GROMACS .gro file of C-alpha atoms in nm:
model
  190
    1UNK     CA    1   0.000   0.001   0.004
    2UNK     CA    2   0.279   0.239   0.085
    3UNK     CA    3   0.449   0.145  -0.242
    4UNK     CA    4   0.128   0.231  -0.432
    5UNK     CA    5   0.103   0.566  -0.253
    6UNK     CA    6   0.460   0.656  -0.334
    7UNK     CA    7   0.416   0.565  -0.700
    8UNK     CA    8   0.112   0.784  -0.736
    9UNK     CA    9   0.284   1.080  -0.574
   10UNK     CA   10   0.053   1.082  -0.272
   11UNK     CA   11   0.130   1.083   0.100
   12UNK     CA   12  -0.060   0.892   0.364
   13UNK     CA   13  -0.286   1.197   0.415
   14UNK     CA   14  -0.390   1.183   0.048
   15UNK     CA   15  -0.223   1.510  -0.050
   16UNK     CA   16  -0.006   1.550  -0.351
   17UNK     CA   17   0.359   1.571  -0.260
   18UNK     CA   18   0.487   1.881  -0.445
   19UNK     CA   19   0.844   1.875  -0.570
   20UNK     CA   20   0.880   1.501  -0.545
   21UNK     CA   21   1.106   1.354  -0.810
   22UNK     CA   22   0.944   1.080  -1.017
   23UNK     CA   23   1.080   0.738  -0.947
   24UNK     CA   24   1.214   0.502  -1.218
   25UNK     CA   25   0.871   0.354  -1.282
   26UNK     CA   26   0.730   0.707  -1.358
   27UNK     CA   27   1.022   0.849  -1.550
   28UNK     CA   28   0.919   0.705  -1.886
   29UNK     CA   29   0.556   0.729  -1.989
   30UNK     CA   30   0.395   0.478  -2.220
   31UNK     CA   31   0.262   0.618  -2.552
   32UNK     CA   32  -0.095   0.549  -2.442
   33UNK     CA   33  -0.040   0.756  -2.128
   34UNK     CA   34   0.105   1.039  -2.334
   35UNK     CA   35  -0.186   1.035  -2.575
   36UNK     CA   36  -0.434   1.018  -2.290
   37UNK     CA   37  -0.275   1.325  -2.125
   38UNK     CA   38  -0.266   1.512  -2.459
   39UNK     CA   39  -0.626   1.431  -2.553
   40UNK     CA   40  -0.744   1.745  -2.368
   41UNK     CA   41  -0.659   2.074  -2.538
   42UNK     CA   42  -0.621   2.253  -2.201
   43UNK     CA   43  -0.349   2.012  -2.086
   44UNK     CA   44  -0.175   2.058  -2.427
   45UNK     CA   45  -0.193   2.430  -2.377
   46UNK     CA   46  -0.049   2.403  -2.022
   47UNK     CA   47   0.247   2.199  -2.145
   48UNK     CA   48   0.305   2.428  -2.446
   49UNK     CA   49   0.303   2.747  -2.237
   50UNK     CA   50   0.532   2.597  -1.973
   51UNK     CA   51   0.771   2.483  -2.240
   52UNK     CA   52   0.760   2.823  -2.406
   53UNK     CA   53   0.816   3.012  -2.079
   54UNK     CA   54   1.104   2.789  -1.967
   55UNK     CA   55   1.025   2.891  -1.605
   56UNK     CA   56   0.752   2.845  -1.350
   57UNK     CA   57   0.421   3.018  -1.426
   58UNK     CA   58   0.133   3.125  -1.210
   59UNK     CA   59  -0.200   2.952  -1.247
   60UNK     CA   60  -0.359   3.285  -1.322
   61UNK     CA   61  -0.119   3.353  -1.614
   62UNK     CA   62  -0.181   3.005  -1.757
   63UNK     CA   63  -0.559   3.038  -1.722
   64UNK     CA   64  -0.560   3.379  -1.894
   65UNK     CA   65  -0.345   3.271  -2.187
   66UNK     CA   66  -0.543   2.950  -2.244
   67UNK     CA   67  -0.875   3.134  -2.218
   68UNK     CA   68  -0.747   3.391  -2.470
   69UNK     CA   69  -0.649   3.109  -2.711
   70UNK     CA   70  -0.983   2.934  -2.674
   71UNK     CA   71  -1.180   3.252  -2.737
   72UNK     CA   72  -0.944   3.376  -3.009
   73UNK     CA   73  -0.887   3.711  -2.833
   74UNK     CA   74  -0.626   3.881  -2.620
   75UNK     CA   75  -0.589   3.848  -2.244
   76UNK     CA   76  -0.696   4.213  -2.210
   77UNK     CA   77  -1.029   4.143  -2.392
   78UNK     CA   78  -1.131   3.837  -2.186
   79UNK     CA   79  -1.441   3.850  -1.972
   80UNK     CA   80  -1.433   3.749  -1.606
   81UNK     CA   81  -1.647   3.439  -1.690
   82UNK     CA   82  -1.410   3.325  -1.960
   83UNK     CA   83  -1.111   3.355  -1.723
   84UNK     CA   84  -1.295   3.184  -1.443
   85UNK     CA   85  -1.409   2.880  -1.641
   86UNK     CA   86  -1.055   2.799  -1.754
   87UNK     CA   87  -0.904   2.883  -1.409
   88UNK     CA   88  -1.145   2.644  -1.232
   89UNK     CA   89  -1.091   2.351  -1.471
   90UNK     CA   90  -0.713   2.392  -1.445
   91UNK     CA   91  -0.725   2.423  -1.066
   92UNK     CA   92  -0.966   2.134  -1.004
   93UNK     CA   93  -0.882   1.887  -1.280
   94UNK     CA   94  -0.597   1.935  -1.530
   95UNK     CA   95  -0.313   2.060  -1.309
   96UNK     CA   96  -0.370   1.804  -1.035
   97UNK     CA   97  -0.375   1.527  -1.296
   98UNK     CA   98  -0.046   1.648  -1.442
   99UNK     CA   99   0.103   1.686  -1.094
  100UNK     CA  100  -0.005   1.337  -0.986
  101UNK     CA  101   0.157   1.189  -1.295
  102UNK     CA  102   0.482   1.382  -1.216
  103UNK     CA  103   0.466   1.591  -1.537
  104UNK     CA  104   0.442   1.925  -1.361
  105UNK     CA  105   0.501   2.045  -1.008
  106UNK     CA  106   0.182   2.223  -0.909
  107UNK     CA  107   0.192   2.408  -0.582
  108UNK     CA  108  -0.183   2.464  -0.521
  109UNK     CA  109  -0.122   2.689  -0.220
  110UNK     CA  110   0.102   2.933  -0.403
  111UNK     CA  111  -0.064   2.891  -0.743
  112UNK     CA  112   0.270   2.811  -0.915
  113UNK     CA  113   0.314   2.554  -1.192
  114UNK     CA  114   0.647   2.440  -1.328
  115UNK     CA  115   0.744   2.154  -1.561
  116UNK     CA  116   0.934   1.856  -1.429
  117UNK     CA  117   1.193   1.671  -1.644
  118UNK     CA  118   0.911   1.435  -1.749
  119UNK     CA  119   0.741   1.719  -1.940
  120UNK     CA  120   1.017   1.700  -2.197
  121UNK     CA  121   0.864   1.367  -2.316
  122UNK     CA  122   0.580   1.567  -2.468
  123UNK     CA  123   0.798   1.795  -2.676
  124UNK     CA  124   0.787   1.583  -2.994
  125UNK     CA  125   0.406   1.582  -2.978
  126UNK     CA  126   0.376   1.954  -2.910
  127UNK     CA  127   0.635   2.078  -3.157
  128UNK     CA  128   0.376   2.082  -3.441
  129UNK     CA  129   0.152   2.300  -3.229
  130UNK     CA  130   0.425   2.559  -3.180
  131UNK     CA  131   0.449   2.637  -3.548
  132UNK     CA  132   0.077   2.646  -3.609
  133UNK     CA  133   0.003   2.848  -3.917
  134UNK     CA  134  -0.337   2.907  -4.052
  135UNK     CA  135  -0.376   2.766  -4.401
  136UNK     CA  136  -0.518   3.039  -4.622
  137UNK     CA  137  -0.638   2.798  -4.893
  138UNK     CA  138  -0.972   2.699  -4.742
  139UNK     CA  139  -1.060   3.075  -4.725
  140UNK     CA  140  -0.944   3.126  -5.085
  141UNK     CA  141  -1.153   2.836  -5.209
  142UNK     CA  142  -1.454   2.959  -5.010
  143UNK     CA  143  -1.409   3.308  -5.161
  144UNK     CA  144  -1.387   3.161  -5.505
  145UNK     CA  145  -1.703   2.955  -5.461
  146UNK     CA  146  -1.881   3.257  -5.311
  147UNK     CA  147  -1.780   3.483  -5.604
  148UNK     CA  148  -1.885   3.222  -5.859
  149UNK     CA  149  -2.219   3.174  -5.675
  150UNK     CA  150  -2.282   3.550  -5.690
  151UNK     CA  151  -2.209   3.548  -6.064
  152UNK     CA  152  -2.455   3.260  -6.119
  153UNK     CA  153  -2.720   3.422  -5.905
  154UNK     CA  154  -2.679   3.761  -6.078
  155UNK     CA  155  -2.705   3.597  -6.415
  156UNK     CA  156  -3.008   3.387  -6.317
  157UNK     CA  157  -3.180   3.694  -6.169
  158UNK     CA  158  -3.131   3.886  -6.492
  159UNK     CA  159  -2.892   4.142  -6.341
  160UNK     CA  160  -2.615   4.039  -6.578
  161UNK     CA  161  -2.705   3.973  -6.940
  162UNK     CA  162  -2.441   3.705  -6.991
  163UNK     CA  163  -2.504   3.376  -7.178
  164UNK     CA  164  -2.502   3.067  -6.953
  165UNK     CA  165  -2.223   2.909  -7.157
  166UNK     CA  166  -2.003   3.210  -7.074
  167UNK     CA  167  -2.092   3.195  -6.702
  168UNK     CA  168  -2.017   2.827  -6.679
  169UNK     CA  169  -1.689   2.877  -6.862
  170UNK     CA  170  -1.583   3.158  -6.629
  171UNK     CA  171  -1.674   2.948  -6.321
  172UNK     CA  172  -1.471   2.652  -6.449
  173UNK     CA  173  -1.173   2.870  -6.543
  174UNK     CA  174  -1.170   3.054  -6.210
  175UNK     CA  175  -1.188   2.726  -6.005
  176UNK     CA  176  -0.920   2.567  -6.228
  177UNK     CA  177  -0.695   2.875  -6.184
  178UNK     CA  178  -0.725   2.874  -5.803
  179UNK     CA  179  -0.661   2.501  -5.794
  180UNK     CA  180  -0.354   2.537  -6.021
  181UNK     CA  181  -0.215   2.824  -5.808
  182UNK     CA  182  -0.268   2.611  -5.494
  183UNK     CA  183  -0.098   2.312  -5.650
  184UNK     CA  184   0.200   2.525  -5.767
  185UNK     CA  185   0.244   2.694  -5.427
  186UNK     CA  186   0.248   2.353  -5.260
  187UNK     CA  187   0.500   2.224  -5.516
  188UNK     CA  188   0.731   2.519  -5.447
  189UNK     CA  189   0.696   2.486  -5.069
  190UNK     CA  190   0.807   2.125  -5.069
   0.00000   0.00000   0.00000
């Protein structure tokens, strides 16, 4: 029983032991454990921000940054409710889970979170998230389809006196041109 408590990072009183070094059994996580931990976006955000900071962070800072990400806004533009929802879930669920597994050291009393050496095991999985770039091509295709739809509607409504053969040719040429440009840009990028 004492062995089980020491492996889970708990003391006899049931409290998490902060700052405890993971033992040999905990030092290497199984891939299923890593994927289970990363299945929640808030835990991914915690690990990403801690990795980026390279130093301990406050729970408040983590909650604000994660809330801003989730609501696609800045920390300054967050509402109190948006901050509070993330703060509570980190405080009650996500940080204790990461602390129990030995991935972070979460001092609940001080509100300080810092990565342990085990957090480095997540770096290969999080590296793709660091260089997230929004792909402009779905927006370009949507704009193309929208423009073509307007042309068709305007022609069908009699606003543009263009023959249907010309409209269909223009639609095909525009879609083909956007597709060719996309293909060429991908070819150059690789």
